[in-house]
Amino acid sequence: MKIAVRGGYETAFDDSGGAGRPLVLVHGFPLDRRIWAAQVRGLRGKARVIAPDLRGFGETPPRPGPLTIDAYALDVRDLLDELAIESAVIGGVSMGGYVALAFHRHFPHRVRGLVLVDTRAGADSLEARRARDEMAGVARMKGAGAVASRMLPKMLGRGGGPDADRLAERLRAIMEAQPVEAIAGALGAMRDRQDATESLASIRVPALVVTGAEDQLIAPAESRALADSIPDAHLEVIPGAGHLPNFEKPDAFDAVLTRFLARLPEPAHRT
Ligand code: MLT
């Protein structure tokens, strides 16, 4: 569904509805909310899952102005405002995790818990920044398909399995559907994102850090370091999964998320 938010812009999102605790799940790069389809379905009754398309991705139209990770976080805030949700568990995978950490930095009082999936707090190195520019060039010159071809081999676990081809094709279709401007803009936003490492020690809510055991893009050691830096964090490693455990191993992922949600304190009042 789509909703108009502050400024009259539209945001597309899935909302599982129900009376459960609001849980926002932000997609990674270069993807859209469809990577959370299993959670929107599978967590029904345990949480009210809200999965937006970030501006320019999926069905959310682009907006004028520079793209930053903070701008994505403000868009999430606008969506929550529009849905009259005061506070939520905020989660994201990879780039979505950068957005979740930025949301927490801006609006800590609106965060009941954090779910950080195959992501990191540090900023890009000089080399990584150069690689972003190079990838943006590829996107502009050759299109989303070329970006998908580069990313796909690193996205899923190495193990294969009966579903491997189907999952790879689904992922490729999602990546190829993203507009070039959204891809190039997100690369710039990630390149210039703030280092969130310093803010981790001040996180006062429980955090679930999840990594695929076979993540080739953000090594499990980085997730371990992230969990070690947050006072009340718990690390879960999903066997046989790569960079997107929610998409690749939804049953295992939903099980750890469900356990995490169950141990969160009840909200003082429903919003
Ligand atoms: C993602 O999956 O969102 C990206 O790989 C994150 C990144 O490139 O830093």
PDB file of C-alpha atoms and ligand atoms in Angstrom:
ATOM      1  CA  MET A   1       0.000   0.000   0.000  1.00  0.00           C
ATOM      2  CA  LYS A   2       0.974   3.632  -0.342  1.00  0.00           C
ATOM      3  CA  ILE A   3       0.502   6.546   1.990  1.00  0.00           C
ATOM      4  CA  ALA A   4       1.192  10.250   1.672  1.00  0.00           C
ATOM      5  CA  VAL A   5       3.598  11.481   4.324  1.00  0.00           C
ATOM      6  CA  ARG A   6       4.915  14.873   5.422  1.00  0.00           C
ATOM      7  CA  GLY A   7       5.386  17.181   2.450  1.00  0.00           C
ATOM      8  CA  GLY A   8       2.871  15.236   0.340  1.00  0.00           C
ATOM      9  CA  TYR A   9       5.399  12.600  -0.741  1.00  0.00           C
ATOM     10  CA  GLU A  10       4.307   9.010  -1.094  1.00  0.00           C
ATOM     11  CA  THR A  11       5.829   6.037   0.684  1.00  0.00           C
ATOM     12  CA  ALA A  12       4.976   2.472  -0.302  1.00  0.00           C
ATOM     13  CA  PHE A  13       5.031  -0.109   2.476  1.00  0.00           C
ATOM     14  CA  ASP A  14       3.655  -3.428   3.650  1.00  0.00           C
ATOM     15  CA  ASP A  15       1.825  -3.502   6.948  1.00  0.00           C
ATOM     16  CA  SER A  16       0.925  -6.887   8.389  1.00  0.00           C
ATOM     17  CA  GLY A  17      -1.541  -5.129  10.676  1.00  0.00           C
ATOM     18  CA  GLY A  18      -2.720  -6.714  13.876  1.00  0.00           C
ATOM     19  CA  ALA A  19      -2.341  -5.660  17.456  1.00  0.00           C
ATOM     20  CA  GLY A  20       1.264  -6.742  17.978  1.00  0.00           C
ATOM     21  CA  ARG A  21       4.201  -4.521  18.760  1.00  0.00           C
ATOM     22  CA  PRO A  22       5.202  -2.372  15.745  1.00  0.00           C
ATOM     23  CA  LEU A  23       8.348  -3.672  14.062  1.00  0.00           C
ATOM     24  CA  VAL A  24       9.846  -1.667  11.194  1.00  0.00           C
ATOM     25  CA  LEU A  25      12.064  -3.637   8.792  1.00  0.00           C
ATOM     26  CA  VAL A  26      14.175  -1.635   6.325  1.00  0.00           C
ATOM     27  CA  HIS A  27      15.525  -3.297   3.199  1.00  0.00           C
ATOM     28  CA  GLY A  28      19.125  -3.267   1.970  1.00  0.00           C
ATOM     29  CA  PHE A  29      20.800  -2.292  -1.284  1.00  0.00           C
ATOM     30  CA  PRO A  30      19.784  -2.459  -4.141  1.00  0.00           C
ATOM     31  CA  LEU A  31      16.529  -4.021  -3.057  1.00  0.00           C
ATOM     32  CA  ASP A  32      13.054  -3.197  -1.878  1.00  0.00           C
ATOM     33  CA  ARG A  33      10.521  -4.284   0.721  1.00  0.00           C
ATOM     34  CA  ARG A  34       9.819  -7.586  -1.015  1.00  0.00           C
ATOM     35  CA  ILE A  35      12.831  -9.113   0.734  1.00  0.00           C
ATOM     36  CA  TRP A  36      10.763  -9.006   3.964  1.00  0.00           C
ATOM     37  CA  ALA A  37       7.768 -10.843   2.471  1.00  0.00           C
ATOM     38  CA  ALA A  38       8.354 -13.903   4.663  1.00  0.00           C
ATOM     39  CA  GLN A  39       8.437 -11.777   7.819  1.00  0.00           C
ATOM     40  CA  VAL A  40       5.329  -9.780   6.876  1.00  0.00           C
ATOM     41  CA  ARG A  41       3.519 -13.138   6.590  1.00  0.00           C
ATOM     42  CA  GLY A  42       5.350 -15.200   9.192  1.00  0.00           C
ATOM     43  CA  LEU A  43       5.421 -12.832  12.156  1.00  0.00           C
ATOM     44  CA  ARG A  44       1.705 -12.090  12.049  1.00  0.00           C
ATOM     45  CA  GLY A  45       0.341 -12.302  15.571  1.00  0.00           C
ATOM     46  CA  LYS A  46       3.799 -11.715  17.060  1.00  0.00           C
ATOM     47  CA  ALA A  47       4.410  -8.212  15.724  1.00  0.00           C
ATOM     48  CA  ARG A  48       2.881  -5.632  13.442  1.00  0.00           C
ATOM     49  CA  VAL A  49       5.484  -5.696  10.684  1.00  0.00           C
ATOM     50  CA  ILE A  50       5.896  -2.494   8.692  1.00  0.00           C
ATOM     51  CA  ALA A  51       8.258  -2.765   5.726  1.00  0.00           C
ATOM     52  CA  PRO A  52       8.733   0.412   3.668  1.00  0.00           C
ATOM     53  CA  ASP A  53      10.348   0.955   0.300  1.00  0.00           C
ATOM     54  CA  LEU A  54      13.014   3.603   0.799  1.00  0.00           C
ATOM     55  CA  ARG A  55      12.616   6.650  -1.415  1.00  0.00           C
ATOM     56  CA  GLY A  56      13.290   5.842  -5.050  1.00  0.00           C
ATOM     57  CA  PHE A  57      13.230   2.068  -4.477  1.00  0.00           C
ATOM     58  CA  GLY A  58      10.386  -0.347  -5.164  1.00  0.00           C
ATOM     59  CA  GLU A  59       7.111   1.530  -5.394  1.00  0.00           C
ATOM     60  CA  THR A  60       8.176   4.629  -3.468  1.00  0.00           C
ATOM     61  CA  PRO A  61       8.756   7.519  -5.859  1.00  0.00           C
ATOM     62  CA  PRO A  62      12.030   9.451  -5.696  1.00  0.00           C
ATOM     63  CA  ARG A  63      12.191  12.850  -4.055  1.00  0.00           C
ATOM     64  CA  PRO A  64      14.172  15.924  -4.905  1.00  0.00           C
ATOM     65  CA  GLY A  65      17.276  16.743  -2.907  1.00  0.00           C
ATOM     66  CA  PRO A  66      20.420  14.913  -1.865  1.00  0.00           C
ATOM     67  CA  LEU A  67      20.113  11.323  -0.721  1.00  0.00           C
ATOM     68  CA  THR A  68      21.609  10.542   2.660  1.00  0.00           C
ATOM     69  CA  ILE A  69      21.184   7.754   5.175  1.00  0.00           C
ATOM     70  CA  ASP A  70      19.743  10.370   7.530  1.00  0.00           C
ATOM     71  CA  ALA A  71      17.140  11.316   4.886  1.00  0.00           C
ATOM     72  CA  TYR A  72      16.052   7.680   4.704  1.00  0.00           C
ATOM     73  CA  ALA A  73      15.776   7.630   8.514  1.00  0.00           C
ATOM     74  CA  LEU A  74      13.623  10.774   8.477  1.00  0.00           C
ATOM     75  CA  ASP A  75      11.380   9.107   5.882  1.00  0.00           C
ATOM     76  CA  VAL A  76      10.862   6.213   8.315  1.00  0.00           C
ATOM     77  CA  ARG A  77       9.990   8.736  11.020  1.00  0.00           C
ATOM     78  CA  ASP A  78       7.470  10.396   8.670  1.00  0.00           C
ATOM     79  CA  LEU A  79       5.860   7.042   7.911  1.00  0.00           C
ATOM     80  CA  LEU A  80       5.527   6.220  11.623  1.00  0.00           C
ATOM     81  CA  ASP A  81       4.030   9.665  12.234  1.00  0.00           C
ATOM     82  CA  GLU A  82       1.514   9.121   9.486  1.00  0.00           C
ATOM     83  CA  LEU A  83       0.570   5.726  10.941  1.00  0.00           C
ATOM     84  CA  ALA A  84       0.305   7.336  14.422  1.00  0.00           C
ATOM     85  CA  ILE A  85       2.937   4.962  15.804  1.00  0.00           C
ATOM     86  CA  GLU A  86       4.898   6.670  18.545  1.00  0.00           C
ATOM     87  CA  SER A  87       7.550   4.007  19.059  1.00  0.00           C
ATOM     88  CA  ALA A  88       8.604   0.746  17.431  1.00  0.00           C
ATOM     89  CA  VAL A  89      11.284  -1.875  17.216  1.00  0.00           C
ATOM     90  CA  ILE A  90      13.459  -0.653  14.373  1.00  0.00           C
ATOM     91  CA  GLY A  91      15.333  -3.121  12.214  1.00  0.00           C
ATOM     92  CA  GLY A  92      17.155  -3.302   8.943  1.00  0.00           C
ATOM     93  CA  VAL A  93      19.430  -5.468   6.871  1.00  0.00           C
ATOM     94  CA  SER A  94      22.777  -4.070   5.709  1.00  0.00           C
ATOM     95  CA  MET A  95      22.009  -0.579   4.305  1.00  0.00           C
ATOM     96  CA  GLY A  96      18.717  -0.876   6.178  1.00  0.00           C
ATOM     97  CA  GLY A  97      20.804  -1.372   9.330  1.00  0.00           C
ATOM     98  CA  TYR A  98      22.628   1.897   8.608  1.00  0.00           C
ATOM     99  CA  VAL A  99      19.175   3.504   8.434  1.00  0.00           C
ATOM    100  CA  ALA A 100      18.086   1.839  11.699  1.00  0.00           C
ATOM    101  CA  LEU A 101      21.196   3.143  13.487  1.00  0.00           C
ATOM    102  CA  ALA A 102      20.627   6.637  12.050  1.00  0.00           C
ATOM    103  CA  PHE A 103      16.987   6.493  13.188  1.00  0.00           C
ATOM    104  CA  HIS A 104      18.145   5.586  16.682  1.00  0.00           C
ATOM    105  CA  ARG A 105      20.675   8.419  16.675  1.00  0.00           C
ATOM    106  CA  HIS A 106      17.975  10.959  15.783  1.00  0.00           C
ATOM    107  CA  PHE A 107      15.000   9.536  17.677  1.00  0.00           C
ATOM    108  CA  PRO A 108      16.214   7.272  20.512  1.00  0.00           C
ATOM    109  CA  HIS A 109      12.972   7.827  22.439  1.00  0.00           C
ATOM    110  CA  ARG A 110      10.999   6.238  19.591  1.00  0.00           C
ATOM    111  CA  VAL A 111      13.025   3.018  19.553  1.00  0.00           C
ATOM    112  CA  ARG A 112      11.902   0.043  21.694  1.00  0.00           C
ATOM    113  CA  GLY A 113      14.531  -2.318  20.349  1.00  0.00           C
ATOM    114  CA  LEU A 114      16.969  -2.668  17.452  1.00  0.00           C
ATOM    115  CA  VAL A 115      17.311  -5.505  14.968  1.00  0.00           C
ATOM    116  CA  LEU A 116      20.591  -5.189  13.071  1.00  0.00           C
ATOM    117  CA  VAL A 117      21.021  -7.772  10.334  1.00  0.00           C
ATOM    118  CA  ASP A 118      24.302  -8.257   8.443  1.00  0.00           C
ATOM    119  CA  THR A 119      25.245  -4.648   8.957  1.00  0.00           C
ATOM    120  CA  ARG A 120      27.963  -2.550  10.523  1.00  0.00           C
ATOM    121  CA  ALA A 121      28.398   0.734  12.398  1.00  0.00           C
ATOM    122  CA  GLY A 122      31.641   1.961  10.835  1.00  0.00           C
ATOM    123  CA  ALA A 123      31.901   4.381   7.931  1.00  0.00           C
ATOM    124  CA  ASP A 124      33.353   3.501   4.522  1.00  0.00           C
ATOM    125  CA  SER A 125      37.125   3.312   4.101  1.00  0.00           C
ATOM    126  CA  LEU A 126      38.714   5.354   1.320  1.00  0.00           C
ATOM    127  CA  GLU A 127      38.846   2.222  -0.812  1.00  0.00           C
ATOM    128  CA  ALA A 128      35.174   1.447  -0.148  1.00  0.00           C
ATOM    129  CA  ARG A 129      34.244   5.019  -1.044  1.00  0.00           C
ATOM    130  CA  ARG A 130      36.028   4.670  -4.368  1.00  0.00           C
ATOM    131  CA  ALA A 131      34.249   1.381  -5.013  1.00  0.00           C
ATOM    132  CA  ARG A 132      30.885   3.125  -4.428  1.00  0.00           C
ATOM    133  CA  ASP A 133      31.694   5.692  -7.112  1.00  0.00           C
ATOM    134  CA  GLU A 134      32.824   2.986  -9.472  1.00  0.00           C
ATOM    135  CA  MET A 135      29.596   1.028  -8.902  1.00  0.00           C
ATOM    136  CA  ALA A 136      27.507   4.188  -9.430  1.00  0.00           C
ATOM    137  CA  GLY A 137      29.319   4.596 -12.762  1.00  0.00           C
ATOM    138  CA  VAL A 138      28.437   1.000 -13.680  1.00  0.00           C
ATOM    139  CA  ALA A 139      24.795   1.657 -12.765  1.00  0.00           C
ATOM    140  CA  ARG A 140      24.638   4.799 -14.878  1.00  0.00           C
ATOM    141  CA  MET A 141      26.464   3.333 -17.869  1.00  0.00           C
ATOM    142  CA  LYS A 142      25.093  -0.195 -17.904  1.00  0.00           C
ATOM    143  CA  GLY A 143      21.927  -0.179 -15.830  1.00  0.00           C
ATOM    144  CA  ALA A 144      20.542  -2.057 -12.841  1.00  0.00           C
ATOM    145  CA  GLY A 145      21.153  -5.449 -14.477  1.00  0.00           C
ATOM    146  CA  ALA A 146      24.915  -4.908 -14.388  1.00  0.00           C
ATOM    147  CA  VAL A 147      24.786  -3.989 -10.697  1.00  0.00           C
ATOM    148  CA  ALA A 148      22.679  -7.084 -10.037  1.00  0.00           C
ATOM    149  CA  SER A 149      25.220  -9.280 -11.828  1.00  0.00           C
ATOM    150  CA  ARG A 150      28.007  -7.914  -9.642  1.00  0.00           C
ATOM    151  CA  MET A 151      26.114  -8.197  -6.374  1.00  0.00           C
ATOM    152  CA  LEU A 152      24.255 -11.466  -6.804  1.00  0.00           C
ATOM    153  CA  PRO A 153      27.203 -13.867  -6.390  1.00  0.00           C
ATOM    154  CA  LYS A 154      27.929 -12.301  -2.984  1.00  0.00           C
ATOM    155  CA  MET A 155      24.395 -12.134  -1.622  1.00  0.00           C
ATOM    156  CA  LEU A 156      23.464 -15.713  -0.800  1.00  0.00           C
ATOM    157  CA  GLY A 157      25.147 -18.497   1.157  1.00  0.00           C
ATOM    158  CA  ARG A 158      27.582 -20.779  -0.609  1.00  0.00           C
ATOM    159  CA  GLY A 159      25.816 -23.994   0.274  1.00  0.00           C
ATOM    160  CA  GLY A 160      23.308 -24.080  -2.554  1.00  0.00           C
ATOM    161  CA  GLY A 161      20.372 -26.212  -1.463  1.00  0.00           C
ATOM    162  CA  PRO A 162      17.128 -27.043  -3.205  1.00  0.00           C
ATOM    163  CA  ASP A 163      15.913 -23.435  -3.217  1.00  0.00           C
ATOM    164  CA  ALA A 164      19.176 -21.777  -4.320  1.00  0.00           C
ATOM    165  CA  ASP A 165      18.276 -21.159  -7.964  1.00  0.00           C
ATOM    166  CA  ARG A 166      14.787 -19.922  -7.176  1.00  0.00           C
ATOM    167  CA  LEU A 167      16.099 -17.531  -4.506  1.00  0.00           C
ATOM    168  CA  ALA A 168      18.861 -16.229  -6.782  1.00  0.00           C
ATOM    169  CA  GLU A 169      16.407 -15.569  -9.596  1.00  0.00           C
ATOM    170  CA  ARG A 170      13.981 -13.819  -7.266  1.00  0.00           C
ATOM    171  CA  LEU A 171      16.771 -11.647  -5.900  1.00  0.00           C
ATOM    172  CA  ARG A 172      18.029 -10.813  -9.366  1.00  0.00           C
ATOM    173  CA  ALA A 173      14.524  -9.756 -10.438  1.00  0.00           C
ATOM    174  CA  ILE A 174      14.209  -7.470  -7.399  1.00  0.00           C
ATOM    175  CA  MET A 175      17.620  -5.888  -8.040  1.00  0.00           C
ATOM    176  CA  GLU A 176      17.014  -5.417 -11.746  1.00  0.00           C
ATOM    177  CA  ALA A 177      13.712  -3.665 -11.032  1.00  0.00           C
ATOM    178  CA  GLN A 178      15.350  -0.794  -9.122  1.00  0.00           C
ATOM    179  CA  PRO A 179      15.706   2.565 -10.890  1.00  0.00           C
ATOM    180  CA  VAL A 180      19.273   3.590 -11.701  1.00  0.00           C
ATOM    181  CA  GLU A 181      18.866   6.925  -9.928  1.00  0.00           C
ATOM    182  CA  ALA A 182      17.862   5.183  -6.690  1.00  0.00           C
ATOM    183  CA  ILE A 183      20.858   2.842  -6.986  1.00  0.00           C
ATOM    184  CA  ALA A 184      23.344   5.630  -7.687  1.00  0.00           C
ATOM    185  CA  GLY A 185      21.808   7.821  -4.983  1.00  0.00           C
ATOM    186  CA  ALA A 186      21.987   5.065  -2.365  1.00  0.00           C
ATOM    187  CA  LEU A 187      25.632   4.420  -3.242  1.00  0.00           C
ATOM    188  CA  GLY A 188      26.373   8.080  -2.546  1.00  0.00           C
ATOM    189  CA  ALA A 189      24.374   7.944   0.688  1.00  0.00           C
ATOM    190  CA  MET A 190      26.299   4.884   1.895  1.00  0.00           C
ATOM    191  CA  ARG A 191      29.627   6.366   0.802  1.00  0.00           C
ATOM    192  CA  ASP A 192      29.034   9.503   2.864  1.00  0.00           C
ATOM    193  CA  ARG A 193      27.326   7.954   5.874  1.00  0.00           C
ATOM    194  CA  GLN A 194      28.417   8.887   9.377  1.00  0.00           C
ATOM    195  CA  ASP A 195      30.421   6.520  11.498  1.00  0.00           C
ATOM    196  CA  ALA A 196      27.925   5.309  14.117  1.00  0.00           C
ATOM    197  CA  THR A 197      30.492   3.446  16.244  1.00  0.00           C
ATOM    198  CA  GLU A 198      30.666   6.096  18.954  1.00  0.00           C
ATOM    199  CA  SER A 199      26.897   6.034  19.451  1.00  0.00           C
ATOM    200  CA  LEU A 200      26.709   2.288  20.122  1.00  0.00           C
ATOM    201  CA  ALA A 201      27.683   2.469  23.797  1.00  0.00           C
ATOM    202  CA  SER A 202      24.761   4.824  24.456  1.00  0.00           C
ATOM    203  CA  ILE A 203      22.099   2.469  23.079  1.00  0.00           C
ATOM    204  CA  ARG A 204      19.738   1.836  25.997  1.00  0.00           C
ATOM    205  CA  VAL A 205      17.358  -0.620  24.344  1.00  0.00           C
ATOM    206  CA  PRO A 206      17.870  -4.334  23.687  1.00  0.00           C
ATOM    207  CA  ALA A 207      19.429  -5.127  20.334  1.00  0.00           C
ATOM    208  CA  LEU A 208      19.367  -8.282  18.272  1.00  0.00           C
ATOM    209  CA  VAL A 209      22.344  -8.595  15.935  1.00  0.00           C
ATOM    210  CA  VAL A 210      21.916 -11.257  13.255  1.00  0.00           C
ATOM    211  CA  THR A 211      24.399 -12.492  10.690  1.00  0.00           C
ATOM    212  CA  GLY A 212      24.363 -15.162   8.052  1.00  0.00           C
ATOM    213  CA  ALA A 213      27.229 -17.548   8.826  1.00  0.00           C
ATOM    214  CA  GLU A 214      28.362 -17.241   5.197  1.00  0.00           C
ATOM    215  CA  ASP A 215      28.003 -13.498   4.633  1.00  0.00           C
ATOM    216  CA  GLN A 216      30.627 -12.467   2.077  1.00  0.00           C
ATOM    217  CA  LEU A 217      29.788  -8.757   2.109  1.00  0.00           C
ATOM    218  CA  ILE A 218      29.843  -8.020   5.847  1.00  0.00           C
ATOM    219  CA  ALA A 219      31.801 -10.744   7.594  1.00  0.00           C
ATOM    220  CA  PRO A 220      30.271 -12.384  10.687  1.00  0.00           C
ATOM    221  CA  ALA A 221      33.227 -11.012  12.678  1.00  0.00           C
ATOM    222  CA  GLU A 222      31.895  -7.512  12.014  1.00  0.00           C
ATOM    223  CA  SER A 223      28.494  -8.476  13.406  1.00  0.00           C
ATOM    224  CA  ARG A 224      30.209  -9.949  16.461  1.00  0.00           C
ATOM    225  CA  ALA A 225      32.088  -6.660  16.958  1.00  0.00           C
ATOM    226  CA  LEU A 226      28.814  -4.740  16.557  1.00  0.00           C
ATOM    227  CA  ALA A 227      27.079  -6.878  19.186  1.00  0.00           C
ATOM    228  CA  ASP A 228      30.061  -6.511  21.539  1.00  0.00           C
ATOM    229  CA  SER A 229      29.817  -2.716  21.313  1.00  0.00           C
ATOM    230  CA  ILE A 230      26.120  -2.429  22.251  1.00  0.00           C
ATOM    231  CA  PRO A 231      25.444  -2.802  25.998  1.00  0.00           C
ATOM    232  CA  ASP A 232      22.373  -5.091  25.752  1.00  0.00           C
ATOM    233  CA  ALA A 233      22.912  -6.943  22.489  1.00  0.00           C
ATOM    234  CA  HIS A 234      22.543 -10.565  21.563  1.00  0.00           C
ATOM    235  CA  LEU A 235      24.213 -12.094  18.489  1.00  0.00           C
ATOM    236  CA  GLU A 236      22.556 -14.811  16.422  1.00  0.00           C
ATOM    237  CA  VAL A 237      24.342 -16.580  13.574  1.00  0.00           C
ATOM    238  CA  ILE A 238      22.087 -18.204  10.954  1.00  0.00           C
ATOM    239  CA  PRO A 239      23.753 -21.327   9.507  1.00  0.00           C
ATOM    240  CA  GLY A 240      23.798 -21.715   5.733  1.00  0.00           C
ATOM    241  CA  ALA A 241      22.777 -18.106   5.076  1.00  0.00           C
ATOM    242  CA  GLY A 242      24.711 -15.327   3.372  1.00  0.00           C
ATOM    243  CA  HIS A 243      24.028 -11.594   3.437  1.00  0.00           C
ATOM    244  CA  LEU A 244      20.216 -11.809   3.617  1.00  0.00           C
ATOM    245  CA  PRO A 245      19.281 -14.456   6.203  1.00  0.00           C
ATOM    246  CA  ASN A 246      15.703 -13.133   6.450  1.00  0.00           C
ATOM    247  CA  PHE A 247      15.241 -13.861   2.741  1.00  0.00           C
ATOM    248  CA  GLU A 248      17.301 -17.031   2.502  1.00  0.00           C
ATOM    249  CA  LYS A 249      16.441 -18.820   5.750  1.00  0.00           C
ATOM    250  CA  PRO A 250      13.187 -17.182   6.845  1.00  0.00           C
ATOM    251  CA  ASP A 251      12.177 -19.905   9.309  1.00  0.00           C
ATOM    252  CA  ALA A 252      15.451 -19.728  11.236  1.00  0.00           C
ATOM    253  CA  PHE A 253      15.451 -15.936  11.032  1.00  0.00           C
ATOM    254  CA  ASP A 254      11.852 -15.585  12.221  1.00  0.00           C
ATOM    255  CA  ALA A 255      12.564 -17.936  15.116  1.00  0.00           C
ATOM    256  CA  VAL A 256      15.402 -15.773  16.494  1.00  0.00           C
ATOM    257  CA  LEU A 257      13.391 -12.608  15.904  1.00  0.00           C
ATOM    258  CA  THR A 258      10.370 -14.087  17.684  1.00  0.00           C
ATOM    259  CA  ARG A 259      12.527 -15.007  20.698  1.00  0.00           C
ATOM    260  CA  PHE A 260      13.922 -11.482  20.777  1.00  0.00           C
ATOM    261  CA  LEU A 261      10.475  -9.867  20.576  1.00  0.00           C
ATOM    262  CA  ALA A 262       9.218 -12.087  23.389  1.00  0.00           C
ATOM    263  CA  ARG A 263      11.907 -10.869  25.766  1.00  0.00           C
ATOM    264  CA  LEU A 264      11.265  -7.166  25.169  1.00  0.00           C
ATOM    265  CA  PRO A 265       9.448  -5.387  27.977  1.00  0.00           C
ATOM    266  CA  GLU A 266       5.755  -4.778  27.301  1.00  0.00           C
ATOM    267  CA  PRO A 267       5.116  -1.226  26.111  1.00  0.00           C
ATOM    268  CA  ALA A 268       3.666   1.046  28.793  1.00  0.00           C
ATOM    269  CA  HIS A 269       0.777   1.846  26.457  1.00  0.00           C
ATOM    270  CA  ARG A 270      -0.228   0.711  22.986  1.00  0.00           C
ATOM    271  CA  THR A 271       0.395   3.195  20.224  1.00  0.00           C
TER     272      THR A 271
HETATM  273  C1  MLT B   1      23.519  -3.804   1.372  1.00  0.00           C
HETATM  274  O1  MLT B   1      23.326  -5.020   1.285  1.00  0.00           O
HETATM  275  O2  MLT B   1      22.635  -3.025   1.736  1.00  0.00           O
HETATM  276  C2  MLT B   1      24.877  -3.283   0.974  1.00  0.00           C
HETATM  277  O3  MLT B   1      25.692  -4.345   0.582  1.00  0.00           O
HETATM  278  C3  MLT B   1      25.521  -2.529   2.084  1.00  0.00           C
HETATM  279  C4  MLT B   1      26.834  -1.924   1.688  1.00  0.00           C
HETATM  280  O4  MLT B   1      27.228  -2.045   0.530  1.00  0.00           O
HETATM  281  O5  MLT B   1      27.481  -1.303   2.538  1.00  0.00           O
END
